[in-house]
mmCIF file of C-alpha atoms and ligand atoms in Angstrom:
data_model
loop_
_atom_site.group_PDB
_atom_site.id
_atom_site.type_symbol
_atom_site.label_atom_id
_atom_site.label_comp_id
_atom_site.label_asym_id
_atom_site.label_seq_id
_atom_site.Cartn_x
_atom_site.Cartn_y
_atom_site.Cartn_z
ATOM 1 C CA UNK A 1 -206.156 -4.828 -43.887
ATOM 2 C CA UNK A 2 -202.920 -3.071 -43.146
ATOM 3 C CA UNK A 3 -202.178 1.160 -44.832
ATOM 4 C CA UNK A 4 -199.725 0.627 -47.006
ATOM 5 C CA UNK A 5 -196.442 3.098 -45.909
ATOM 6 C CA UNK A 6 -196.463 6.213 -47.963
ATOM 7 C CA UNK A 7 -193.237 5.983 -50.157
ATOM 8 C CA UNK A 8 -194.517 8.623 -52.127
ATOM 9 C CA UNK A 9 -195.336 11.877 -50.806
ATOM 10 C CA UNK A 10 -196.439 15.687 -52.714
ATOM 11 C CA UNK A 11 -195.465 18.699 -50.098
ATOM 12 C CA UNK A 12 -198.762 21.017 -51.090
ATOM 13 C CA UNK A 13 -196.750 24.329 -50.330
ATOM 14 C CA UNK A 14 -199.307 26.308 -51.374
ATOM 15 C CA UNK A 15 -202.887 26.317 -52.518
ATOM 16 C CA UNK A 16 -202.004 30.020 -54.428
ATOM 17 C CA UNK A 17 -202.398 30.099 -57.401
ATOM 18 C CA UNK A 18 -202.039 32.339 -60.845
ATOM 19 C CA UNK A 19 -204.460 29.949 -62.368
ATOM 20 C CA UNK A 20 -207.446 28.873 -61.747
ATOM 21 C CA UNK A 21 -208.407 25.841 -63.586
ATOM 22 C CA UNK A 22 -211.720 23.986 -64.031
ATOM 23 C CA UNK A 23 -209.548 20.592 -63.484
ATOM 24 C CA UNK A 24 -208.026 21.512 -60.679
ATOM 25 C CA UNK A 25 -208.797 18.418 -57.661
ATOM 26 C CA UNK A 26 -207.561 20.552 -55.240
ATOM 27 C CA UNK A 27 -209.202 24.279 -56.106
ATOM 28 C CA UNK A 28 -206.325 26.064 -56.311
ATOM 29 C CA UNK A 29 -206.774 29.809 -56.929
ATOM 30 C CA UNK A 30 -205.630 33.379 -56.391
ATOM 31 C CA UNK A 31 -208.007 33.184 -53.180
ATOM 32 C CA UNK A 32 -206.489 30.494 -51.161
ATOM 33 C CA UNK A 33 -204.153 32.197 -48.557
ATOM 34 C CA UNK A 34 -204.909 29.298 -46.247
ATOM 35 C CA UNK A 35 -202.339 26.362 -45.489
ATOM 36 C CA UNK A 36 -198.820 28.071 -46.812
ATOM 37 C CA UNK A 37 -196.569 25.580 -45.848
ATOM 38 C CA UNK A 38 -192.744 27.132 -43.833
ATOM 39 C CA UNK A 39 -189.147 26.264 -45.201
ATOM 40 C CA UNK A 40 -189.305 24.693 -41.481
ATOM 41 C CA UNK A 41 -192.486 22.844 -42.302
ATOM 42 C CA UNK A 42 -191.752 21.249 -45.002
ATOM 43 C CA UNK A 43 -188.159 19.874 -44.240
ATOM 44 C CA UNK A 44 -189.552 18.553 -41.115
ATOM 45 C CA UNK A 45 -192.433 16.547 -42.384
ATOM 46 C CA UNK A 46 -189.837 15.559 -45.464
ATOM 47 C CA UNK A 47 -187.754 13.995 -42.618
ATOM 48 C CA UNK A 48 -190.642 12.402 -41.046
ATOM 49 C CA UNK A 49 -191.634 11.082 -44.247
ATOM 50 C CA UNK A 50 -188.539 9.329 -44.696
ATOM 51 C CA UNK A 51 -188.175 7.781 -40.977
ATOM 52 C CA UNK A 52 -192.245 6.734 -40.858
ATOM 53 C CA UNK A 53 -191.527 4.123 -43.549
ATOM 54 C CA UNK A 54 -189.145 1.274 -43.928
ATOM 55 C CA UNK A 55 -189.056 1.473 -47.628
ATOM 56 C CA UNK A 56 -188.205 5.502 -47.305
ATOM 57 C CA UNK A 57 -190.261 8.222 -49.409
ATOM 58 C CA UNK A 58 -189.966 10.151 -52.684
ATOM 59 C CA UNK A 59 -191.303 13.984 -52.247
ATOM 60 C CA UNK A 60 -192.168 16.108 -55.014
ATOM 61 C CA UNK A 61 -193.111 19.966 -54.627
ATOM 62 C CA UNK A 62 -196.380 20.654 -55.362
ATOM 63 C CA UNK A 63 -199.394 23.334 -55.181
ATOM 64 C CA UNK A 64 -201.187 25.528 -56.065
ATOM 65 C CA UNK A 65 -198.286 27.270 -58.145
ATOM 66 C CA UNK A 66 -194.850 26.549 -55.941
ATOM 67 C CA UNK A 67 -193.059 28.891 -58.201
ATOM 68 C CA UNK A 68 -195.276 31.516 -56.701
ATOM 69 C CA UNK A 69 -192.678 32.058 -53.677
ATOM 70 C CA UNK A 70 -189.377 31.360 -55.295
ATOM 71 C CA UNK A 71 -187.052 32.015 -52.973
ATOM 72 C CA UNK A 72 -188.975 29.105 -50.323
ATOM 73 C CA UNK A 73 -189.282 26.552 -53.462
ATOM 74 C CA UNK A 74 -185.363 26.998 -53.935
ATOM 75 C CA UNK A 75 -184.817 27.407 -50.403
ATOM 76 C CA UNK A 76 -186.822 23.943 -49.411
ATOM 77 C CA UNK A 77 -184.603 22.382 -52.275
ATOM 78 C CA UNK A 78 -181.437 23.416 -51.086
ATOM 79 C CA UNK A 79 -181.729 22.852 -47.996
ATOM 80 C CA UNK A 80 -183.558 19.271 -48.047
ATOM 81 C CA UNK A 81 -180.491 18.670 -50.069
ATOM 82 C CA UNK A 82 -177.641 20.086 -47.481
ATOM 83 C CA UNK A 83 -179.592 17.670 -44.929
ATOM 84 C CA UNK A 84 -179.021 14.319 -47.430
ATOM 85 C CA UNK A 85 -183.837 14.403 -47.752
ATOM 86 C CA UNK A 86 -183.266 14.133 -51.227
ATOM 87 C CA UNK A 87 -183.849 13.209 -54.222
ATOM 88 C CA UNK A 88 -186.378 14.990 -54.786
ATOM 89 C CA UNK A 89 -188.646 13.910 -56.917
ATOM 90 C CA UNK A 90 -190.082 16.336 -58.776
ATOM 91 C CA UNK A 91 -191.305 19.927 -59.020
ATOM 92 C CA UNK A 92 -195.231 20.826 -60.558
ATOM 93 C CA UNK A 93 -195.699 23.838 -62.201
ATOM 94 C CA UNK A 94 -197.988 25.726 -64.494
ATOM 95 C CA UNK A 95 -195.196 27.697 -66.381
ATOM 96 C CA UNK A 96 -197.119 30.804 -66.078
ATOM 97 C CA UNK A 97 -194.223 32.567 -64.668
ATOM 98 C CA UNK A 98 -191.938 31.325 -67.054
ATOM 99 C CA UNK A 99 -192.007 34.683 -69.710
ATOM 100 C CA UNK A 100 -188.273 34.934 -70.526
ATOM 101 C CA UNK A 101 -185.834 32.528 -71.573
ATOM 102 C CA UNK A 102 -183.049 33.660 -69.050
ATOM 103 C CA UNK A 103 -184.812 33.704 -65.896
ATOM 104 C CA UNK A 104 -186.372 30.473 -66.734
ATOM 105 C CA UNK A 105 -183.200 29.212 -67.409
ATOM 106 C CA UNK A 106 -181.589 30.299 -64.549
ATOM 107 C CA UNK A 107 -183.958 28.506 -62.034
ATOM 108 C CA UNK A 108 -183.832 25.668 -63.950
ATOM 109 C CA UNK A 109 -180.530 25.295 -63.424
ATOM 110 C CA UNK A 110 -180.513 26.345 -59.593
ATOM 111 C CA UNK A 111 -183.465 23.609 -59.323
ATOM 112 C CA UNK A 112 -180.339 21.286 -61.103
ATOM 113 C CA UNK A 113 -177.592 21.946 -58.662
ATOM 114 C CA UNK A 114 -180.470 21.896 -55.658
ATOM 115 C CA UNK A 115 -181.410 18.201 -56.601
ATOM 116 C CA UNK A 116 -184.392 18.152 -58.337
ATOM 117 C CA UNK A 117 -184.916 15.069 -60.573
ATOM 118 C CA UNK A 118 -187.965 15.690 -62.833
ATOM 119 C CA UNK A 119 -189.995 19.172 -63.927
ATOM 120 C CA UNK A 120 -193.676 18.514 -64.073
ATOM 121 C CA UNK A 121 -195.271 21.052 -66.517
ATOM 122 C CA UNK A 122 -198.961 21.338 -66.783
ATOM 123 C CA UNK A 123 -200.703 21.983 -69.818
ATOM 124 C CA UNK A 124 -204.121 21.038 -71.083
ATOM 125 C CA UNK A 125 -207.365 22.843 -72.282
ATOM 126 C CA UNK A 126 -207.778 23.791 -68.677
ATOM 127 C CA UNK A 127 -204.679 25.457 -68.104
ATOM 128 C CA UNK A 128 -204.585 27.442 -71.077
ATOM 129 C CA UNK A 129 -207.559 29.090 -70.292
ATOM 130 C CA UNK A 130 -205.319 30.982 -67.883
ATOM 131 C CA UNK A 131 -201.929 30.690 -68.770
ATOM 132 C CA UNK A 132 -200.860 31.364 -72.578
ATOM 133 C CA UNK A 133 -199.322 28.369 -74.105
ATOM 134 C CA UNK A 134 -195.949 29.814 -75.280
ATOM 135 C CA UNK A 135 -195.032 29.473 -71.242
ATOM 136 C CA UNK A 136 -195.316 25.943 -71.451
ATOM 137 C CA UNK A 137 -193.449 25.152 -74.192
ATOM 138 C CA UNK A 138 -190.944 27.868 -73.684
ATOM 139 C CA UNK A 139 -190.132 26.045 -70.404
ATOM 140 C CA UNK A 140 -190.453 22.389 -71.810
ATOM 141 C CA UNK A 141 -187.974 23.772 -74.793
ATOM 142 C CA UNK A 142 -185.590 24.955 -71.887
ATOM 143 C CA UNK A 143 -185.827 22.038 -69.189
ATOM 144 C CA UNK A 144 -185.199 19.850 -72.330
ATOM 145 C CA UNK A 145 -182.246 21.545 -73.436
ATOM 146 C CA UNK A 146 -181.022 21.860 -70.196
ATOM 147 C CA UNK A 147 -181.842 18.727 -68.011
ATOM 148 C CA UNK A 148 -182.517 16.219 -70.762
ATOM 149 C CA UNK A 149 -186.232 15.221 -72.308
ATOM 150 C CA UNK A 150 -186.304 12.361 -69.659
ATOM 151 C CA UNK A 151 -186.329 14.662 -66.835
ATOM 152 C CA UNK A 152 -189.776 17.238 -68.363
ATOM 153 C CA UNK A 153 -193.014 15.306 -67.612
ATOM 154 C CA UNK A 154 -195.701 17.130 -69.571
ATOM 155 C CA UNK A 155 -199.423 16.828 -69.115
ATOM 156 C CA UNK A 156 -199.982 16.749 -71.262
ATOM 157 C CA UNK A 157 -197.468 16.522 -74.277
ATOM 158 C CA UNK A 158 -199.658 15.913 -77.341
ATOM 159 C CA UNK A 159 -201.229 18.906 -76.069
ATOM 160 C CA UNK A 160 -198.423 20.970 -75.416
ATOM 161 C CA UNK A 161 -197.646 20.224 -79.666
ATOM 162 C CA UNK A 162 -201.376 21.377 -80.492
ATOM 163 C CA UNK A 163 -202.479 23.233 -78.341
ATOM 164 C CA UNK A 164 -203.555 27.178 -78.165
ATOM 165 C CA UNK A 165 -204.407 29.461 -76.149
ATOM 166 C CA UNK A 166 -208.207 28.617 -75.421
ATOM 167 C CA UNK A 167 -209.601 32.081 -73.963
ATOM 168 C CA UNK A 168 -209.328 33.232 -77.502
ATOM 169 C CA UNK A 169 -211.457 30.787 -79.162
ATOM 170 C CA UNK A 170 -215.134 31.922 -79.421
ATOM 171 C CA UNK A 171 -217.478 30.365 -76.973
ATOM 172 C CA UNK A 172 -218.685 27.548 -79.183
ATOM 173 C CA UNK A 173 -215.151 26.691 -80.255
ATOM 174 C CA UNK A 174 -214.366 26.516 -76.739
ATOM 175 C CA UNK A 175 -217.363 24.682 -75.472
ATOM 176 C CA UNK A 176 -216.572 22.150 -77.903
ATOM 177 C CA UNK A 177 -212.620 21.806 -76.896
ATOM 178 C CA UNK A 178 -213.972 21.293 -73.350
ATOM 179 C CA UNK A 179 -216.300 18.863 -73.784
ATOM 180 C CA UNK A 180 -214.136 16.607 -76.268
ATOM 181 C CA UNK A 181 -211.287 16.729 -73.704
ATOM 182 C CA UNK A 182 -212.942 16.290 -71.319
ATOM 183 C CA UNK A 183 -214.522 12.745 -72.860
ATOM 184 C CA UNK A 184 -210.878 11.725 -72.504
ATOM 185 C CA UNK A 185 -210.980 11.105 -68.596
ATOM 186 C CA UNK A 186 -208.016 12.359 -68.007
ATOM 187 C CA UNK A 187 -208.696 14.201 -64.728
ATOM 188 C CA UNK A 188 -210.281 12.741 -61.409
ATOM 189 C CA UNK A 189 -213.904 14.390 -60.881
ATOM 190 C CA UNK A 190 -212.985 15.455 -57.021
ATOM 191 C CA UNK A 191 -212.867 19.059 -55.806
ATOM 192 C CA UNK A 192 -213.573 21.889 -58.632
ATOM 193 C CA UNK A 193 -213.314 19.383 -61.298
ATOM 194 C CA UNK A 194 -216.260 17.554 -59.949
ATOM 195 C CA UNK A 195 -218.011 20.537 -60.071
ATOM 196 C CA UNK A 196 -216.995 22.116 -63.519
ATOM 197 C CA UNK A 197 -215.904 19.109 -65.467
ATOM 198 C CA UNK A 198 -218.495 16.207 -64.079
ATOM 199 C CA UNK A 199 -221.147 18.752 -65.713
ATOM 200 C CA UNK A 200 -219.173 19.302 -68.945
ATOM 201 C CA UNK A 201 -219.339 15.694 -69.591
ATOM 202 C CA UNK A 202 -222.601 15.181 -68.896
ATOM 203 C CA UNK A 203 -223.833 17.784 -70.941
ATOM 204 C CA UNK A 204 -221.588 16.767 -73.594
ATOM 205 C CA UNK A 205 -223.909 14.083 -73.945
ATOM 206 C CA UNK A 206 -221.858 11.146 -71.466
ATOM 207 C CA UNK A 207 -224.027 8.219 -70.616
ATOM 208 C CA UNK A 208 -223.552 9.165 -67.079
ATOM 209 C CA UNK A 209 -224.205 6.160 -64.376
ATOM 210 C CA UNK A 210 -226.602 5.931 -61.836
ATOM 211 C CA UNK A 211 -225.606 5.374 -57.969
ATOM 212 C CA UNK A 212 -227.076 1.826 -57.892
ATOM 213 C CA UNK A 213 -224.593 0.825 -61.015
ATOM 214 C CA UNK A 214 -221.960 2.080 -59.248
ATOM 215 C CA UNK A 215 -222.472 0.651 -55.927
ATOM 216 C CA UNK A 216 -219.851 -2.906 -56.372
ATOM 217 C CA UNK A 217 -216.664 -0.827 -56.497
ATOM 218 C CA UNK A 218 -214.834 -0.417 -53.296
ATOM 219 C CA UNK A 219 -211.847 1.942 -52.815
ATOM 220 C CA UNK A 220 -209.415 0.281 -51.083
ATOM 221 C CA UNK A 221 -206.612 0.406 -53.138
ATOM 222 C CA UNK A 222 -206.712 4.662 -53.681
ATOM 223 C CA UNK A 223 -207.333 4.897 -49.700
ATOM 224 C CA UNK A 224 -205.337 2.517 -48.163
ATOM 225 C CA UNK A 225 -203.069 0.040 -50.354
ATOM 226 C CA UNK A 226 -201.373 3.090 -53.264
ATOM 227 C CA UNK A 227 -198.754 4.459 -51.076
ATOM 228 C CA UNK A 228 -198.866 7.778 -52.127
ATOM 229 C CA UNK A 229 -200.293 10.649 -50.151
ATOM 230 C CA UNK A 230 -200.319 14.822 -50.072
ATOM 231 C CA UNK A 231 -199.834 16.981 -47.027
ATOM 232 C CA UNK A 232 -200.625 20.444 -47.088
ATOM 233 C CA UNK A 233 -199.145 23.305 -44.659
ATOM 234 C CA UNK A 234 -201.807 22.818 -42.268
ATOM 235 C CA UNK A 235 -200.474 19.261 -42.182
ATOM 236 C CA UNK A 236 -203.330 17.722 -43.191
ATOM 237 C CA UNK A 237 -202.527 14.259 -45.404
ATOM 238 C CA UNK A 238 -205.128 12.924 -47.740
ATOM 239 C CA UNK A 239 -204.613 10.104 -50.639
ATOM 240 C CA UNK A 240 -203.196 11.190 -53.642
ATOM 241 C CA UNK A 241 -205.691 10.633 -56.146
ATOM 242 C CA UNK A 242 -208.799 11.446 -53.868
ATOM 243 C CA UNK A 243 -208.715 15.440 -52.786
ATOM 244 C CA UNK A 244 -210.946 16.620 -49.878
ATOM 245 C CA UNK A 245 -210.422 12.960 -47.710
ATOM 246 C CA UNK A 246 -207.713 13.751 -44.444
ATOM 247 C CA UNK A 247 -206.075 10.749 -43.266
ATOM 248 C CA UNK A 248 -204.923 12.648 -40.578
ATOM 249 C CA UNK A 249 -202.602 15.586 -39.772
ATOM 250 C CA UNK A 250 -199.101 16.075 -38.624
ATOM 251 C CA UNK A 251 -198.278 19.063 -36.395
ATOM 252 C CA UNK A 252 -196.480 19.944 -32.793
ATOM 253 C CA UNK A 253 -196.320 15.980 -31.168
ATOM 254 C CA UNK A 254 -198.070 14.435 -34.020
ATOM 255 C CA UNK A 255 -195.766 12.997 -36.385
ATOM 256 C CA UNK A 256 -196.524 10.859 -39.696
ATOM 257 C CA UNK A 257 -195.093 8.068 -38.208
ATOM 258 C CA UNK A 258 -197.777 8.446 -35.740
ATOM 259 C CA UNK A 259 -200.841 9.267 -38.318
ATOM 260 C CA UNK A 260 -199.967 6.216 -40.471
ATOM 261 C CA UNK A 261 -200.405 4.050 -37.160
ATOM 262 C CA UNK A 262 -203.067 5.599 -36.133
ATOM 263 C CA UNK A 263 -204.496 5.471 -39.728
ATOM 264 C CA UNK A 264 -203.393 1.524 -39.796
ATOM 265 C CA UNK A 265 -204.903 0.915 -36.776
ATOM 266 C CA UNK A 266 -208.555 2.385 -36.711
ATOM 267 C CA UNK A 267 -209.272 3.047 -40.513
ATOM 268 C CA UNK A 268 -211.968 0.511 -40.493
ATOM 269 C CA UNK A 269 -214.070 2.357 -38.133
ATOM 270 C CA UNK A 270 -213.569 6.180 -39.164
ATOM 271 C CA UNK A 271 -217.326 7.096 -40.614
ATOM 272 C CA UNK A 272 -215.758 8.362 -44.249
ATOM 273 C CA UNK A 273 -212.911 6.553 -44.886
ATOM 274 C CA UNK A 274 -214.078 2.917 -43.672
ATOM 275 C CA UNK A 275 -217.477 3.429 -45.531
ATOM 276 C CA UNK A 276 -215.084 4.059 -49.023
ATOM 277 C CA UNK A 277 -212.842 1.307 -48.404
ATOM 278 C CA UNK A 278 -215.252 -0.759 -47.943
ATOM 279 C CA UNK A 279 -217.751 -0.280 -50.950
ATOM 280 C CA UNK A 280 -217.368 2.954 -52.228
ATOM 281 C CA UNK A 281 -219.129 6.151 -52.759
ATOM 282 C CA UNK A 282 -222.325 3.832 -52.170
ATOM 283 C CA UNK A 283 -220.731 2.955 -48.606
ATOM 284 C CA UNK A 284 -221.345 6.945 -47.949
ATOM 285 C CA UNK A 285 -225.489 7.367 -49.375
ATOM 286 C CA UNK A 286 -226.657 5.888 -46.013
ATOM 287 C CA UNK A 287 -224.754 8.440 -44.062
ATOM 288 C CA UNK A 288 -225.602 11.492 -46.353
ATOM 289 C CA UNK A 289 -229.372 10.233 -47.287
ATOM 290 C CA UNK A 290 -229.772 10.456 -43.315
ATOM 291 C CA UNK A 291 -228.317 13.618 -43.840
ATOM 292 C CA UNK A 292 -231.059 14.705 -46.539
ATOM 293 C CA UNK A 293 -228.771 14.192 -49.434
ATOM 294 C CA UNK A 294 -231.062 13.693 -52.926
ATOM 295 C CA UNK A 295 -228.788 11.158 -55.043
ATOM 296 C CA UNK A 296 -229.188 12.979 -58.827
ATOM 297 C CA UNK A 297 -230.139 10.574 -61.580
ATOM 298 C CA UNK A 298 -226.772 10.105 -63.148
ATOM 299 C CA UNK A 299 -222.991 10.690 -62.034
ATOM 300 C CA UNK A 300 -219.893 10.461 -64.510
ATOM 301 C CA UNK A 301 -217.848 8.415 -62.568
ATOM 302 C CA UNK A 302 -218.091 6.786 -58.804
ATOM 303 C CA UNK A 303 -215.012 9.669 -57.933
ATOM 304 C CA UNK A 304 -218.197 12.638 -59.205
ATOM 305 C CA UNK A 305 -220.693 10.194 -57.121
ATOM 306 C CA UNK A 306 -218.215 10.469 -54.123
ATOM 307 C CA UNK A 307 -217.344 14.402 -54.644
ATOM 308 C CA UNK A 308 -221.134 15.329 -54.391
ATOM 309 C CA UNK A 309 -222.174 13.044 -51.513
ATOM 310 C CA UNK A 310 -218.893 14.387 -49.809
ATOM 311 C CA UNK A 311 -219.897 18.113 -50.361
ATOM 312 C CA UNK A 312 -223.080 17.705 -49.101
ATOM 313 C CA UNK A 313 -222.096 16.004 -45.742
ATOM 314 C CA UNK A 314 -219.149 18.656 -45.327
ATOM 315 C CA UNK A 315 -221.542 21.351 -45.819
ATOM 316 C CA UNK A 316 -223.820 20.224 -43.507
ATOM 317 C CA UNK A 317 -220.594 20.611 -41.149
ATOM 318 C CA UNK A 318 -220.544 16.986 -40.656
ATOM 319 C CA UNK A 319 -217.675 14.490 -40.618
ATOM 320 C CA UNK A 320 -214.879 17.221 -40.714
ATOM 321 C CA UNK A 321 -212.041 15.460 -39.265
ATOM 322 C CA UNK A 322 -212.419 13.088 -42.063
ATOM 323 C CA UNK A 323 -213.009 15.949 -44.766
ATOM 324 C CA UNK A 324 -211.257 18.653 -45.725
ATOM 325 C CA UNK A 325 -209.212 21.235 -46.218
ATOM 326 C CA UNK A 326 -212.952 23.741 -45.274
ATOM 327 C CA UNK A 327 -211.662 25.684 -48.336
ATOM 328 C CA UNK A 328 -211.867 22.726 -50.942
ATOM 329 C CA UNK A 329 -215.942 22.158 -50.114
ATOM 330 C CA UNK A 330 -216.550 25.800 -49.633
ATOM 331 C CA UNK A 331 -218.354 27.285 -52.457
ATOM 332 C CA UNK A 332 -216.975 30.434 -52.407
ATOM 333 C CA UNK A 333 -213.247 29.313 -52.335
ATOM 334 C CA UNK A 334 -213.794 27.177 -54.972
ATOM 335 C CA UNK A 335 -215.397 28.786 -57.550
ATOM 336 C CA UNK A 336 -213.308 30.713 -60.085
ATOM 337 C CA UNK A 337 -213.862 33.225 -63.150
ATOM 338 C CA UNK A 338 -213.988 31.230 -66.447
ATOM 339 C CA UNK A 339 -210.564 32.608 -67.656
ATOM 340 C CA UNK A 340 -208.070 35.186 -65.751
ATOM 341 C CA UNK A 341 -206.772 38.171 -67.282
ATOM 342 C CA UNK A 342 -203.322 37.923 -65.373
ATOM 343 C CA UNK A 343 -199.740 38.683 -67.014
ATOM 344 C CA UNK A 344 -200.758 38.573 -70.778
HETATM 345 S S1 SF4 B 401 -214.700 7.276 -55.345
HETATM 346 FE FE1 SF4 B 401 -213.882 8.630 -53.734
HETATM 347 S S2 SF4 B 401 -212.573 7.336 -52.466
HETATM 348 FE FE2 SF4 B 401 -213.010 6.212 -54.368
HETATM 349 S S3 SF4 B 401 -211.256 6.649 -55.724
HETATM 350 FE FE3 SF4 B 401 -212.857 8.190 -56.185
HETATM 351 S S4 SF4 B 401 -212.423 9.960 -54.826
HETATM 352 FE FE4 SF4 B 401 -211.257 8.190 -54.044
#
């Protein structure tokens, strides 16, 4: 079956970040000083991007917490512009830097004049155990007022309206918040959130599902056929919705017009990513139950079922050119304080 050419594409310029939230697929946290991606970096895999496919690609700016290094955000905005890379999609944040209406405003409008199309603010239960909510919504107020509604993407907005700032609440209060949102399903159970959240739900009394009713469901379509992919400043590109699984990586004589080939051409016998697209997490227990991997009784979704039998085999050090980045399976990287104390 042919790859689908990535049309859409998130530059991971950091894994930093202020936060450090339970949802997060890609464990972002103050610890990760791996992977920063250059000015130079990322406007030369933004070009590549663009020439690999016939139908172009769409870039947004993503992390970690981009805003974390202004002057490279702007700079890689500006100058993808001057070199006619754009539009850019998009820019993610969490708002936590966004504590005064002026300086919020002004970046908003240099991201304006620099090309961006869309802010993405986050904001759920997650986030605002770390960042207090009046950021959000103070920069949602402002990008509204300044860009237009259409152009502020919340996540999410009936949260944003209702929400509060969670590390008050008291720990039942909070335990209960958790565990309703996260019966919702809004977040993929790969990286920390299979950790954190895939045991939330369970706990909170999910039905769970057991490897063997999970086993029908391949995962072609997320690996191979959705067109949308993230590449970090090690180069590394994995799908978009499934964190920790490296299609390949770009870097000096490796372009992504030559990982897509390459991807288009041999996918079907690469250990990891063959073994998904062709029937799913349950494609991977042979590999890891050789590799003295226990299958637990229940999972919360096939993407938790995947996660753990992932994490085992990547611990084991096995099947690393297909999994990665180290950080995202390494215990110690990944594992945050409940709530951070920063900037309040
Ligand atoms: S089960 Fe794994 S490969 Fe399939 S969609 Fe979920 S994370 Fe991606």
């Amino acid at each position: 079956m042919p790859v689908k050419h990535w049309t859409f594409a998130g530059l991971i310029l950091t894994y930093r970040c202020d936060a450090c939230c339970a949802s997060c697929y890609l464990a972002g946290g103050p610890g990760r000083q791996e992977a920063e991606m250059t000015v130079e970096s990322a406007l030369a895999i933004w070009e590549q991007l663009i020439a690999a496919s016939p139908h172009g690609c769409r870039v947004h700016l993503s992390g970690g917490e981009p805003f974390l290094d202004w002057p490279r955000l702007i700079e890689v905005c500006r100058r993808a512009r001057s070199a006619g890379l754009g539009p850019l999609q998009k820019v993610e944040t969490n708002a936590n830097w966004a504590t005064d209406d002026a300086v919020a405003a002004d970046r908003l409008r240099q991201l304006d004049r620099a090309g961006m199309e869309k802010l993405g603010i986050s904001a759920d239960p997650y986030h605002q155990q770390h960042v207090p909510i009046d950021r959000p919504r103070r920069l949602a107020r402002l990008g509204e007022e300044l860009l237009g509604a259409a152009r502020v993407q919340v996540r999410w907005r009936d949260w944003l309206a209702e929400g509060c700032d969670v590390w008050r609440l008291d720990e039942p209060a909070r335990r209960e918040l958790l565990a309703r949102y996260a019966r919702l399903g809004r977040d993929r159970l790969n990286g920390r959130a299979g950790e954190a959240l895939a045991d939330d739900l369970l706990a909170a009394g999910a039905p769970g599902r057991t490897p063997e009713d999970l086993a029908w469901r391949h995962c072609r379509e997320a690996l191979l056929r959705s067109r949308h992919v993230h590449i970090d400043g090690a180069g590394l590109i994995t799908p978009g919705a499934c964190a920790g699984i490296v299609l390949g990586q770009v870097g000096p004589g490796r372009t992504v017009a030559d990982t897509w080939r390459q991807m288009n051409d041999d996918h079907v016998h690469r250990p990891v990513v063959g073994a998904l697209s062709r029937a799913g997490p349950a494609g991977l227990l042979g590999l890891a139950t050789g590799a003295g991997y226990r299958p637990a009784g229940r999972y919360a979704s096939r993407c938790h079922l995947c996660w753990s039998i992932r994490r085992h085999l990547a611990r084991r050090g096995l099947h690393l050119g297909e999994l990665g980045p180290p950080q995202l399976y390494n215990p110690q990287d990944a594992t945050c304080p409940p709530a951070i104390a920063y900037n309040r």
